[in-house]
Amino acid sequence: MTVTPAIIAVKLGRAAPEPGSILEKQWDMDIDDAMMLIEDRAEQLEIDVESISEAKLDYVVREAVAAYVKRPDDATQVSITVDDGTTSRSYQSGKGRITILDEWWKILGLVAPDENKAFSIDMLPASATIHLPWCSLSMGANWCSCGADIAGVPIYELGD
């Protein structure tokens, strides 16, 4: 990984922090935190971080740290009142910590196999799909005459 506080400064359009300054140490810590989150997710998914493209890794770390530096807390509006005049400024809300967006997890290939998929809940057991050959539903009706949709097994038209 090659992300440094100087690269974060370029991303933000700012001057790089002075070497050894508190700001440089903060950004170093933020870079380490982003990397820790990525390593933790990779470990959970049993994926080797070394297998991830360095360019993709640098992109996600750079974007996550820059987003955090832009919006470090959850303040959404600041108002200043002097005598009869008031000025206010609104900010997009931050989470107050380094956050890696879902789209960035996808870029890194660190999305669990069952994430982002639709799901359904089957309210009836598998046997409910077994209708008698002469059940109204089997013949194209919109309702069941054998009772399998109610009980899970045919109960009305046993026909034995």
Coordinates of C-alpha atoms in Angstrom, one line a residue:
M1 CA 0.0 0.0 0.0
T2 CA 1.3 3.4 -0.9
V3 CA -1.2 5.8 0.6
T4 CA 0.4 8.5 2.7
P5 CA -0.8 11.8 4.3
A6 CA 0.7 13.7 1.3
I7 CA -1.5 11.7 -1.1
I8 CA -4.5 12.4 1.1
A9 CA -3.7 16.1 0.9
V10 CA -3.5 16.0 -2.9
K11 CA -6.9 14.2 -3.0
L12 CA -8.3 17.0 -0.8
G13 CA -6.6 19.8 -2.7
R14 CA -4.7 20.9 0.4
A15 CA -1.1 21.4 1.4
A16 CA 0.5 18.3 2.9
P17 CA 0.7 18.4 6.7
E18 CA 4.1 19.2 8.2
P19 CA 6.2 16.1 8.9
G20 CA 5.7 15.0 12.6
S21 CA 2.6 17.3 13.0
I22 CA -0.5 16.1 14.8
L23 CA -2.4 16.3 11.5
E24 CA 0.1 14.0 9.8
K25 CA -0.2 11.6 12.7
Q26 CA -4.0 11.7 12.6
W27 CA -4.0 11.0 8.9
D28 CA -1.5 8.1 9.3
M29 CA -3.8 6.7 12.0
D30 CA -6.8 7.0 9.7
I31 CA -4.9 5.2 6.9
D32 CA -4.0 2.4 9.3
D33 CA -7.7 2.2 10.5
A34 CA -9.0 1.9 6.9
M35 CA -6.4 -0.8 6.2
M36 CA -7.4 -2.6 9.4
L37 CA -11.1 -2.6 8.4
I38 CA -10.1 -4.1 5.0
E39 CA -7.9 -6.7 6.5
D40 CA -10.6 -7.7 9.0
R41 CA -13.2 -8.1 6.3
A42 CA -10.8 -10.1 4.2
E43 CA -10.0 -12.4 7.1
Q44 CA -13.8 -12.9 7.7
L45 CA -14.2 -13.9 4.1
E46 CA -11.0 -16.0 4.1
I47 CA -9.5 -13.9 1.3
D48 CA -5.8 -13.0 1.3
V49 CA -5.3 -9.2 1.2
E50 CA -2.2 -9.8 -0.9
S51 CA -4.5 -11.0 -3.7
I52 CA -6.2 -7.6 -4.0
S53 CA -4.8 -5.2 -6.6
E54 CA -2.7 -2.6 -4.9
A55 CA -4.3 0.1 -7.1
K56 CA -7.8 -0.9 -5.9
L57 CA -6.6 -1.1 -2.3
D58 CA -5.0 2.4 -2.5
Y59 CA -8.1 3.8 -4.1
V60 CA -10.4 2.6 -1.4
V61 CA -8.1 3.6 1.5
R62 CA -7.6 7.1 -0.1
E63 CA -11.3 7.6 -0.7
A64 CA -12.3 6.4 2.8
V65 CA -9.8 8.6 4.5
A66 CA -10.5 11.7 2.4
A67 CA -14.3 11.2 3.0
Y68 CA -13.6 11.0 6.8
V69 CA -11.4 14.1 6.7
K70 CA -14.1 16.1 4.9
R71 CA -16.8 15.0 7.3
P72 CA -15.3 13.8 10.5
D73 CA -18.4 14.0 12.7
D74 CA -22.2 13.9 12.4
A75 CA -22.7 17.7 12.6
T76 CA -25.1 18.7 9.9
Q77 CA -25.6 22.5 10.4
V78 CA -23.5 25.2 12.0
S79 CA -25.1 28.6 12.6
I80 CA -23.4 31.8 13.7
T81 CA -25.4 34.8 15.0
V82 CA -24.0 38.3 15.5
D83 CA -26.4 41.0 16.5
D84 CA -29.2 40.8 13.9
G85 CA -27.3 38.8 11.3
T86 CA -27.2 35.0 11.1
T87 CA -25.3 32.8 8.8
S88 CA -25.5 29.1 8.6
R89 CA -23.8 26.3 6.7
S90 CA -25.0 22.8 6.2
Y91 CA -22.7 19.8 6.0
Q92 CA -23.4 16.3 4.8
S93 CA -23.4 14.0 7.8
G94 CA -20.4 11.8 8.5
K95 CA -20.4 8.7 10.7
G96 CA -17.7 10.0 13.0
R97 CA -15.3 7.2 12.0
I98 CA -13.6 5.7 8.9
T99 CA -16.3 4.0 6.8
I100 CA -15.9 1.8 3.7
L101 CA -18.9 2.0 1.4
D102 CA -20.6 -1.1 0.0
E103 CA -19.5 -0.1 -3.5
W104 CA -15.8 0.0 -2.3
W105 CA -16.2 -3.5 -0.8
K106 CA -17.3 -4.6 -4.3
I107 CA -14.3 -3.0 -5.9
L108 CA -12.0 -4.9 -3.5
G109 CA -13.9 -8.2 -4.1
L110 CA -14.8 -8.4 -0.4
V111 CA -18.5 -8.9 -0.6
A112 CA -19.9 -12.0 1.1
P113 CA -21.5 -14.4 -1.4
D114 CA -25.0 -13.9 0.1
E115 CA -24.8 -10.1 0.3
N116 CA -26.9 -7.9 -2.1
K117 CA -29.2 -10.7 -3.1
A118 CA -32.9 -10.8 -2.9
F119 CA -34.5 -13.4 -0.7
S120 CA -37.8 -15.1 -0.3
I121 CA -39.5 -16.9 2.5
D122 CA -41.4 -20.1 1.8
M123 CA -44.4 -20.1 4.1
L124 CA -45.3 -23.7 3.3
P125 CA -43.3 -26.9 3.6
A126 CA -41.9 -28.5 0.4
S127 CA -44.7 -31.0 0.4
A128 CA -47.2 -28.2 -0.1
T129 CA -46.2 -28.2 -3.8
I130 CA -47.5 -31.7 -4.2
H131 CA -51.0 -31.5 -5.5
L132 CA -53.1 -34.4 -6.6
P133 CA -53.4 -34.8 -10.4
W134 CA -57.1 -33.9 -10.2
C135 CA -56.6 -30.8 -7.9
S136 CA -58.1 -27.7 -9.4
L137 CA -54.7 -26.0 -9.2
S138 CA -53.1 -28.7 -11.3
M139 CA -55.8 -28.1 -13.9
G140 CA -55.1 -24.4 -14.2
A141 CA -57.4 -22.9 -11.5
N142 CA -56.3 -20.1 -9.2
W143 CA -57.3 -22.1 -6.1
C144 CA -56.5 -25.5 -4.6
S145 CA -59.2 -28.1 -4.2
C146 CA -57.1 -30.8 -2.5
G147 CA -56.1 -28.8 0.5
A148 CA -52.3 -29.0 0.1
D149 CA -52.1 -25.2 0.2
I150 CA -53.6 -25.2 3.6
A151 CA -52.2 -28.3 5.3
G152 CA -49.0 -28.9 3.3
V153 CA -50.4 -32.3 2.1
P154 CA -53.6 -33.1 0.2
I155 CA -56.4 -33.5 2.8
Y156 CA -59.7 -33.3 0.9
E157 CA -59.5 -35.3 -2.3
L158 CA -57.6 -38.3 -1.2
G159 CA -59.1 -40.6 -3.8
D160 CA -57.6 -43.8 -2.5

